[in-house]
Coordinates of C-alpha atoms and ligand atoms in Angstrom, one line a residue:
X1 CA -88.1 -5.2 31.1
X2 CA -86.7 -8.3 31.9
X3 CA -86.2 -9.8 28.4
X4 CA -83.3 -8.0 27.7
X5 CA -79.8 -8.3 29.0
X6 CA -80.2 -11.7 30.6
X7 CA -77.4 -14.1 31.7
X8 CA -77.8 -17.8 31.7
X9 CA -75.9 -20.7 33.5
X10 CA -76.3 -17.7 37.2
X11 CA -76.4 -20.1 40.3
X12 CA -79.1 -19.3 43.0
X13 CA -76.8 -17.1 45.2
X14 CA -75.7 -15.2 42.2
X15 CA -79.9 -14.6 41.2
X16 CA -80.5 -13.9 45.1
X17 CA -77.7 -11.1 45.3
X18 CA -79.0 -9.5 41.4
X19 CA -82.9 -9.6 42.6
X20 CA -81.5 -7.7 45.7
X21 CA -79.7 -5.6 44.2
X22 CA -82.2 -4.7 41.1
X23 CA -84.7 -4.3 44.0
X24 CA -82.7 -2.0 45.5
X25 CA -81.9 0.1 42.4
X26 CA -85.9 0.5 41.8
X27 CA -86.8 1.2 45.1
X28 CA -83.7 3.1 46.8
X29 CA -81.9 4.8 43.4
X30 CA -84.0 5.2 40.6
X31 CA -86.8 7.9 42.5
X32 CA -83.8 10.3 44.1
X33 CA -80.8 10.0 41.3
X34 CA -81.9 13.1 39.2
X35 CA -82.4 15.5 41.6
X36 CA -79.4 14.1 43.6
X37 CA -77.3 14.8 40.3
X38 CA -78.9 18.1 39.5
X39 CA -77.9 19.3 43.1
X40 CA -74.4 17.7 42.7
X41 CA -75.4 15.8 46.1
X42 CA -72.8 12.8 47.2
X43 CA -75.8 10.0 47.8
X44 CA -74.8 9.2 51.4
X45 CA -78.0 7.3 52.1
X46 CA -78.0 5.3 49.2
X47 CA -74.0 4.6 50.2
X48 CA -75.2 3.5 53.5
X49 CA -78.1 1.5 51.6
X50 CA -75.2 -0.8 49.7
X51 CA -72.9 -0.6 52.4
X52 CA -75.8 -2.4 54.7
X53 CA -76.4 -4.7 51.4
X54 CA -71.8 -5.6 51.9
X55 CA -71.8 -4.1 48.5
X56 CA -68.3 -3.1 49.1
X57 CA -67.1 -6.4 50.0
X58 CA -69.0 -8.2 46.9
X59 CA -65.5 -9.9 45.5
X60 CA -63.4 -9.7 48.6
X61 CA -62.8 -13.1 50.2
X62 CA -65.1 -14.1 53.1
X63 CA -61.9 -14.9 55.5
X64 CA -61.9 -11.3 55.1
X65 CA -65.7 -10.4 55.8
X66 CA -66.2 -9.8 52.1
X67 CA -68.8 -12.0 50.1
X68 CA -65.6 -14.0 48.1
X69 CA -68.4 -13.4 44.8
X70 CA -66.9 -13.7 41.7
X71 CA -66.4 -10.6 38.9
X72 CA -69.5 -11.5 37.0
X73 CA -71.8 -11.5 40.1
X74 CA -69.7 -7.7 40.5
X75 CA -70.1 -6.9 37.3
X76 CA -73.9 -8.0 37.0
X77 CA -74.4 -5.7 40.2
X78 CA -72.7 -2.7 38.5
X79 CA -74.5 -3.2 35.8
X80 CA -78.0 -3.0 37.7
X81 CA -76.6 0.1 40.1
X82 CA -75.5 1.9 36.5
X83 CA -78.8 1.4 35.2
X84 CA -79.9 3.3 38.6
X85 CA -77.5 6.0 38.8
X86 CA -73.6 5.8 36.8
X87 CA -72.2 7.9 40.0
X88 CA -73.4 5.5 42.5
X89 CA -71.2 2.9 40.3
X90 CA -68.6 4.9 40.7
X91 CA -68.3 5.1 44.1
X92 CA -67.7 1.5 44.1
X93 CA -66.1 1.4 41.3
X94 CA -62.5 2.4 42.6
X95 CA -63.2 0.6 45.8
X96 CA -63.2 -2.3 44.0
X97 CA -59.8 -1.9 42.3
X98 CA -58.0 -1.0 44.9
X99 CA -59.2 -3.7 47.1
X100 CA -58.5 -6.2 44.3
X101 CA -55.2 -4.6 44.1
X102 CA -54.6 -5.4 47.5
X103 CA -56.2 -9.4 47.1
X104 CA -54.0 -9.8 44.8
X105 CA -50.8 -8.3 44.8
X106 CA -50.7 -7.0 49.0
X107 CA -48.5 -8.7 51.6
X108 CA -50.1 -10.1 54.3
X109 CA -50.1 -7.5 56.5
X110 CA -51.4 -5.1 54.2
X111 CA -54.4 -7.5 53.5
X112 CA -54.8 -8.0 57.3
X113 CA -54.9 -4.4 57.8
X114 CA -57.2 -3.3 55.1
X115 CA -59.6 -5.7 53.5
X116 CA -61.6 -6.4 56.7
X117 CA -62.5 -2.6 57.1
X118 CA -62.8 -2.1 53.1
X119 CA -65.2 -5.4 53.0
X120 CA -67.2 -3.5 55.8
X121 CA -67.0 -0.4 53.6
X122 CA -65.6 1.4 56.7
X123 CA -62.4 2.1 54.8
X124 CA -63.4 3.4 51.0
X125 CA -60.6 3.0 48.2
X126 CA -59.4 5.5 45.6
X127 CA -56.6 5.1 42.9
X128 CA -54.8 7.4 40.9
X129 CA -52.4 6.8 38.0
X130 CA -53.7 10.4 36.0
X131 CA -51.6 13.9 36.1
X132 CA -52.4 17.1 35.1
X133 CA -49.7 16.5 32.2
X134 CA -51.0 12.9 31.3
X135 CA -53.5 10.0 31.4
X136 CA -53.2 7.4 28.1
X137 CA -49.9 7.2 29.1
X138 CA -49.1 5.9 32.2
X139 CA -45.3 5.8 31.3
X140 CA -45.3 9.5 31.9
X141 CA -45.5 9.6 35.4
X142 CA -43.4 12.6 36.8
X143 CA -44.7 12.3 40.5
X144 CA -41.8 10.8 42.5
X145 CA -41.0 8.7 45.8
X146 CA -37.6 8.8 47.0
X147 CA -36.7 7.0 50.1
X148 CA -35.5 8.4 53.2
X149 CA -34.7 5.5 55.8
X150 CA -37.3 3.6 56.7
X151 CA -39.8 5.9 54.6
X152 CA -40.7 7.3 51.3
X153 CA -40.9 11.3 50.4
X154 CA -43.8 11.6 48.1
X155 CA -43.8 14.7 46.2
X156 CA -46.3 15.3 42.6
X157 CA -49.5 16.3 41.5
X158 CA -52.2 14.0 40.3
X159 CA -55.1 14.6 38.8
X160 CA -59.0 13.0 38.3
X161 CA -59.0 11.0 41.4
X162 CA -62.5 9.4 41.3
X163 CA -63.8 9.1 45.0
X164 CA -60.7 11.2 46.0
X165 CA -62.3 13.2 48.7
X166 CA -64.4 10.4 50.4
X167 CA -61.9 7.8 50.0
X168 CA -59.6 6.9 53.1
X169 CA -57.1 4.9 51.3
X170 CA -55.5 5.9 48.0
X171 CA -53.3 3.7 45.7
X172 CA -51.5 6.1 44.1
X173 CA -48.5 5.1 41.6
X174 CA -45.5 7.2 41.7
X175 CA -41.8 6.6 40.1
X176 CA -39.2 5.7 42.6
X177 CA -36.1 5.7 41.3
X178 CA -34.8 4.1 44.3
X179 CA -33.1 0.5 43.0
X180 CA -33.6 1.9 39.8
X181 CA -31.0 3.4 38.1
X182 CA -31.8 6.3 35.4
X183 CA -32.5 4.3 32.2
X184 CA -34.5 1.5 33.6
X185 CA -38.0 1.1 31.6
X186 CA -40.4 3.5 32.9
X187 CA -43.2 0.7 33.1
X188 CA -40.6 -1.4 35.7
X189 CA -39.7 2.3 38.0
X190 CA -43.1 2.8 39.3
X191 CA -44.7 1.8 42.7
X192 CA -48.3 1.4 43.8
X193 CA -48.6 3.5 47.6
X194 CA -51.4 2.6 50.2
X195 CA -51.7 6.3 50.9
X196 CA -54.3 6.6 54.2
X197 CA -56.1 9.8 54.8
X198 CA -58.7 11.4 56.3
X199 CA -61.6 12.0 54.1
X200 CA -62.6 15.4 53.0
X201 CA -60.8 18.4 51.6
X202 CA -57.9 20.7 52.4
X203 CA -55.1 19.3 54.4
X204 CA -55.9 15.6 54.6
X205 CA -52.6 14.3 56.1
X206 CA -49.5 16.2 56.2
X207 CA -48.0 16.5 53.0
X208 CA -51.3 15.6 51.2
X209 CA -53.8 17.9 50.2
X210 CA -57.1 17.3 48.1
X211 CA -58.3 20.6 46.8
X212 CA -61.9 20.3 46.2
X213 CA -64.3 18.9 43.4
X214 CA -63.6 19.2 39.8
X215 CA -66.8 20.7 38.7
X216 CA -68.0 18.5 35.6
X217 CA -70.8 18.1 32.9
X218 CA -72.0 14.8 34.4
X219 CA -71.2 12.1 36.5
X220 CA -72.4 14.6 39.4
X221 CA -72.6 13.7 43.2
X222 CA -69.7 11.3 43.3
X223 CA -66.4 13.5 43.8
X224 CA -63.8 13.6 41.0
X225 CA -60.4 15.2 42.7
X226 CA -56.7 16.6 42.4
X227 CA -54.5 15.3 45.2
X228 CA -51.5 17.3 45.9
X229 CA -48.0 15.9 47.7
X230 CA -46.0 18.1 48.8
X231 CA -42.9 16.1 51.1
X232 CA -45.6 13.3 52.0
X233 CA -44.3 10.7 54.3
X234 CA -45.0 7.4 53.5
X235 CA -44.5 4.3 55.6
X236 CA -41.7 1.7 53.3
X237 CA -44.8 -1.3 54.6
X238 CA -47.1 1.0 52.9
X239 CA -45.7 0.0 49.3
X240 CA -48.2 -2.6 47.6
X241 CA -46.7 -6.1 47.8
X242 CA -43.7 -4.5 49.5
X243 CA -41.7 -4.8 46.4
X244 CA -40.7 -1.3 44.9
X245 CA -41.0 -1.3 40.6
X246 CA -44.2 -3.3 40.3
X247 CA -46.3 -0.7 40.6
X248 CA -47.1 -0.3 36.7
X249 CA -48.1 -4.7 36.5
X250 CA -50.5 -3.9 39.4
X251 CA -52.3 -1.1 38.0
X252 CA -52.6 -2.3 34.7
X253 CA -54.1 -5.4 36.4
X254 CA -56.8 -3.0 38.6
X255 CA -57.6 -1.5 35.5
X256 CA -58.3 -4.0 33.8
X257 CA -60.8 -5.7 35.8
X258 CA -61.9 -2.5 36.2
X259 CA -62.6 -2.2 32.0
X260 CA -64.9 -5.1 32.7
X261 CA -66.5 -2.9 35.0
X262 CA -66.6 0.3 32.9
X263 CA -68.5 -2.3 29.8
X264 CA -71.4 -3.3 33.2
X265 CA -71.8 0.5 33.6
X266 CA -72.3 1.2 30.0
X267 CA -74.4 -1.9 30.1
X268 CA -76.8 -0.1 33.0
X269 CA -76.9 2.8 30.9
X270 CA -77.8 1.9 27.6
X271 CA -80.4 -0.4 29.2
X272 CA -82.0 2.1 30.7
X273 CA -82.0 4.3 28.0
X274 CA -83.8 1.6 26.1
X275 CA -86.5 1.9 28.8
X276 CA -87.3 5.1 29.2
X277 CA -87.0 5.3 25.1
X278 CA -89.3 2.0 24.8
X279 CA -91.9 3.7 27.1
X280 CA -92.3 7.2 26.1
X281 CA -92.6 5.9 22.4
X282 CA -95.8 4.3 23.5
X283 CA -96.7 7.6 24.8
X284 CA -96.2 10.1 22.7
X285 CA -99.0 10.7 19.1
X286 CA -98.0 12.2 16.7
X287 CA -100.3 12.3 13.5
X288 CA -103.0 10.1 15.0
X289 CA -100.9 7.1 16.7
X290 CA -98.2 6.2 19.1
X291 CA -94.8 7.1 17.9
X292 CA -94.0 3.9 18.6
X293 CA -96.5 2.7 15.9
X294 CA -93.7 4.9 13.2
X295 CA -91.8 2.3 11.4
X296 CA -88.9 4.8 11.9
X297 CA -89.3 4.5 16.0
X298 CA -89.3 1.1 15.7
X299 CA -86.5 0.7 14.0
X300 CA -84.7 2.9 16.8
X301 CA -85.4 0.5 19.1
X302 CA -84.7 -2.5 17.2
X303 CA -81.5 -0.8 17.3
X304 CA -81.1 0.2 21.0
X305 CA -82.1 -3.9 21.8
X306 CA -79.9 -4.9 19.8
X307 CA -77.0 -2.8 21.3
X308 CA -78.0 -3.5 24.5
X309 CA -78.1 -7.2 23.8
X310 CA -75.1 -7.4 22.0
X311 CA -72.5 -5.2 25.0
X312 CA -74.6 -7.8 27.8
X313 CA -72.8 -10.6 26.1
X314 CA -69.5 -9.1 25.6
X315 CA -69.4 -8.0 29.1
X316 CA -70.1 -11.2 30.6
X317 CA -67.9 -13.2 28.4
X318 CA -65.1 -11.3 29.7
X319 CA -66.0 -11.4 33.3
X320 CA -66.4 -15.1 33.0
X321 CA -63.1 -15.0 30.9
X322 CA -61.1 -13.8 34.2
X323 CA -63.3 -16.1 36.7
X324 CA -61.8 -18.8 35.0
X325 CA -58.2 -18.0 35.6
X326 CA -57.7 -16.9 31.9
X327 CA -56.0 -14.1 30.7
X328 CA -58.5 -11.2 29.4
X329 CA -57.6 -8.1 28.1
X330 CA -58.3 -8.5 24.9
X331 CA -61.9 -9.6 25.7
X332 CA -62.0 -6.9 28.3
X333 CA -61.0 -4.4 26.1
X334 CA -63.6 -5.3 23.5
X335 CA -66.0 -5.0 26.2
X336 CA -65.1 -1.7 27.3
X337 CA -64.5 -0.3 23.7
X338 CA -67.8 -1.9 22.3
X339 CA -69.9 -1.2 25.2
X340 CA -69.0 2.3 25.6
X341 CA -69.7 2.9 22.7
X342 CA -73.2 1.5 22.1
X343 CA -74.1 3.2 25.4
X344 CA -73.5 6.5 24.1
X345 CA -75.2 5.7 20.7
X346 CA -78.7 4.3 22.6
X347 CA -78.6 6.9 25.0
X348 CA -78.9 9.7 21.9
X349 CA -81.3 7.5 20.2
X350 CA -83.5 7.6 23.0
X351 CA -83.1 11.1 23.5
X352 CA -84.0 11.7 19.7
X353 CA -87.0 9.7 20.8
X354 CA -88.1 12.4 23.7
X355 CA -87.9 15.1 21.1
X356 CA -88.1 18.4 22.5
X357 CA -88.6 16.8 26.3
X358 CA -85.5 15.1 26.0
X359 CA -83.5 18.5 26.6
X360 CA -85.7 19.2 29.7
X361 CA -84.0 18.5 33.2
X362 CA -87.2 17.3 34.1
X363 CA -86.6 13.8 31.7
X364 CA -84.3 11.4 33.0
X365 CA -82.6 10.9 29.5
X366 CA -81.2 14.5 30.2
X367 CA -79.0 13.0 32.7
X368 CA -78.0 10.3 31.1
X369 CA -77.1 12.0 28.1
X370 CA -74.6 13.6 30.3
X371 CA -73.4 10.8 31.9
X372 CA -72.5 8.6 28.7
X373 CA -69.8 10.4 27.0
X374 CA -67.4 9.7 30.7
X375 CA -67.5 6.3 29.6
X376 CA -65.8 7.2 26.7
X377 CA -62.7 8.2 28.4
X378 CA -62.8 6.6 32.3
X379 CA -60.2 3.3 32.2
X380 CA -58.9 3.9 29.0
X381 CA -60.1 5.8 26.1
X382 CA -61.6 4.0 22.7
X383 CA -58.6 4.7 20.9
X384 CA -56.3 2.8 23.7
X385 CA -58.8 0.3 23.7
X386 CA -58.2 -0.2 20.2
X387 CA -54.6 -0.2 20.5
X388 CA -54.6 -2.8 23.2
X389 CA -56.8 -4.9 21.1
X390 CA -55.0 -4.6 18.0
X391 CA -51.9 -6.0 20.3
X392 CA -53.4 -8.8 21.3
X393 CA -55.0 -9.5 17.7
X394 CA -51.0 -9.6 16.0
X395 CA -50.0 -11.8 19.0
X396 CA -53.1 -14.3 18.6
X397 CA -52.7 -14.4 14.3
X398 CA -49.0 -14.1 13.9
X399 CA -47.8 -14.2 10.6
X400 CA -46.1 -18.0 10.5
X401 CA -44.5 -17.3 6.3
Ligands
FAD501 C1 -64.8 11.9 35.5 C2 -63.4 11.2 35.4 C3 -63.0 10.4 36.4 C4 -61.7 9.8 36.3 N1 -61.3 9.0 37.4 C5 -59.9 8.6 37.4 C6 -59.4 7.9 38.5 O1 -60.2 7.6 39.5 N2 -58.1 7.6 38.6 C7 -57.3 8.0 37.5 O2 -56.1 7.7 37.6 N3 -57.7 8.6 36.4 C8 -59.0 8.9 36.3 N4 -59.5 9.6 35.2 C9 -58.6 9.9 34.1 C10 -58.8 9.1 32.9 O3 -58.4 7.8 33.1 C11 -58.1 9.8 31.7 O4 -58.8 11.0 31.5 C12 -58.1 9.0 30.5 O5 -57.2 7.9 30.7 C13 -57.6 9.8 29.3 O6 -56.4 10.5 29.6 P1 -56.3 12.1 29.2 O7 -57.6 12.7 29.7 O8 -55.0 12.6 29.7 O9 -56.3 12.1 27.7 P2 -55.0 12.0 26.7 O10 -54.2 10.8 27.1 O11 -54.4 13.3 26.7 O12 -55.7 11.7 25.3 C14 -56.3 12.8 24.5 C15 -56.9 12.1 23.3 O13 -55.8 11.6 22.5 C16 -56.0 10.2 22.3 N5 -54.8 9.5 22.3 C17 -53.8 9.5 23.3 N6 -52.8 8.7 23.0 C18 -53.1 8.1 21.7 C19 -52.4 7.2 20.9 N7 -51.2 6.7 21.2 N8 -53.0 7.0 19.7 C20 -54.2 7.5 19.3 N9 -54.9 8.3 20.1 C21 -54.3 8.7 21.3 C22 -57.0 9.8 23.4 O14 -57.7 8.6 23.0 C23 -57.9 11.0 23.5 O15 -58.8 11.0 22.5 C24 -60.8 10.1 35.2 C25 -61.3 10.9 34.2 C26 -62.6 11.5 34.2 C27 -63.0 12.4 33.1

């Protein structure tokens, strides 16, 4: 399989930390992630697998612990763990974007304090912008801070937290109307908390309660969570950069990195589709050959390649767009939107291919089929992609008559 998908211009350390990785994936992920999903099992020794591999500290700085790797080597590596399992690259997933929340926007102290034990994956990140009432838009927020001397009250409900009962730190955006009079833009009233908690359920911290696992069509075995405040105390340190009203800039900015990250999984997705399409088409007769040998298969797959090639490059072009200092949310978005997209359109083309196995729990493709449609939706939906894309287009080609 290794035509596909490749990446040219990788130095040695970035090939080293893929072949680990890809090793890792065939080896430690790919023989366990169905029956792990169909049991709705959280993969702890596959967790501990990447946390010995300093997975979790991939694109944290090393005077941190972390592996200071770029977000193409991270995106590369979610792209071979999605290919393995989508849930696995989930677990990181929000890890990621909180700690390069914190890389970027955190005071010192708050870096200090948290990126050593997140690089060890000793502390695990969750974030949460969605509510119950919303999740396209962000501006909609009704959770609220309000400050109470050297504290914040925290009180709201939120909603889809992704890792939000394993997760020990939570960056969780709220409105705080404090230094903000009524009127001010929504987008400049919101602040980004470093909520710490104990993992698990029920009363995690007082004033903070995670009620259990939203039970869901897919994406199994990595838990996807309310969180509940009720009067919750947070330290005024505890605020992301220590600024109050910045908390909308810093999420958009986790997000999107996190888009590029969304594209790699739909990358690992579709290209596994394409395999397990690709083989049982060479195994399967029908009317005296391979169905492979129908001009109508092969088409399919010409098809699923193509895909699979063509949402590689985008990804990676918008990885290596950010690397380079550059703006890249309108590459990003592409990447997200077109890569999506294709994922869920190979997946059902190779579970067309399977026929009637395709609908048995005992075929991979049943699981993936499952998976791709959260891809759809997680960091943005297509139709948001679209809108930010559009944006960006009428910015680059304005109208000069
Ligand atoms: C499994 C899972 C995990 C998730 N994990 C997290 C997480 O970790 N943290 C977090 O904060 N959130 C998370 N989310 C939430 C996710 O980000 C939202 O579901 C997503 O942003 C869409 O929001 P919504 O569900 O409220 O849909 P809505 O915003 O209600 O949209 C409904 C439909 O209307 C369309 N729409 C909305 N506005 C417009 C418009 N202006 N123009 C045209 N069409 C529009 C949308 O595209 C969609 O088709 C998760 C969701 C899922 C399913």
């Amino acid at each position: 399989m290794a035509r596909l998908a490749q990446t040219a211009g990788l130095t040695d350390i970035q090939q080293e930390i893929l072949s680990t990785v890809r090793d890792f994936v065939d080896k430690e992920i790919i023989p366990v992630a169905t029956e792990l999903e169909h049991r709705d099992e959280y993969p702890q020794q596959i967790v501990d697998g990447l946390k010995e591999l300093g997975l979790f500290g991939l694109m944290i700085p090393e005077e941190y612990g972390g592996l200071g790797e770029s977000l193409l080597t991270y995106a590369l590596c979610v792209e071979e763990i999605a290919r393995g399992w989508m849930s696995v690259s989930g677990i990181i997933n929000t890890h990621f974007i909180v700690a390069y929340m914190l890389k970027q926007h955190g005071t010192q102290e708050q870096k200090d304090h948290f990126l050593p034990r997140m690089a060890a994956g000793d502390i695990r990140g969750a974030f949460s912008m969605s509510e119950p009432g919303l999740g396209s838009d962000v501006s909609a927020i009704t959770s609220k801070a309000v400050k109470d001397g050297d504290e914040y009250v925290l009180n709201g409900q939120k909603m889809w937290l992704t890792n939000g009962g394993t997760s020990s730190l939570v960056a969780v955006l709220v409105r705080s109307d404090e230094g903000h009079p009524e009127g001010t833009a929504p987008h400049k009233s919101m602040t980004t908390f470093l909520v710490e908690k104990e993992p698990g359920f029920g009363e995690v911290r007082p004033g903070l309660t995670i009620p259990g696992k939203i039970e869901k069509m897919g994406y199994k075995g990595v838990d996807t969570t309310e969180l509940i405040m009720d009067g919750l105390r947070i330290p005024a340190d505890r605020v992301l950069g220590g600024v109050t009203g910045r908390g909308f800039y810093h999420m958009m900015d986790g997000v999107e990195v996190g888009r590029v990250n969304v594209a790699a999984r739909g990358c690992g997705v579709a290209q596994r589709a394409f395999e397990l399409g690709v083989q049982y088409a060479q195994q399967r007769h029908t009317f005296g050959k391979p169905i492979a040998q129908h001009q109508a298969i092969q088409f399919k797959l010409a098809e699923m390649a193509t895909k699979v090639e063509a949402a590689h490059a985008m990804m990676v072009n918008a990885a290596r767009k950010k690397d380079s200092g550059e703006r890249n949310d309108l590459e990003a978005g592409m990447a997200k939107y077109l890569a999506s997209e294709y994922c869920k359109e190979v997946v059902e083309d190779a579970f067309r291919i399977h026929g009637g196995y395709g609908f048995s729990k005992e075929y991979e493709i049943e699981r993936l089929y499952r998976e791709a449609p959260m891809l759809l939706i997680g960091e943005g939906t297509a139709e948001i992609q679209k809108m930010i894309i559009g944006r960006r287009l009428l910015e680059e080609y304005r109208f000069q008559g």
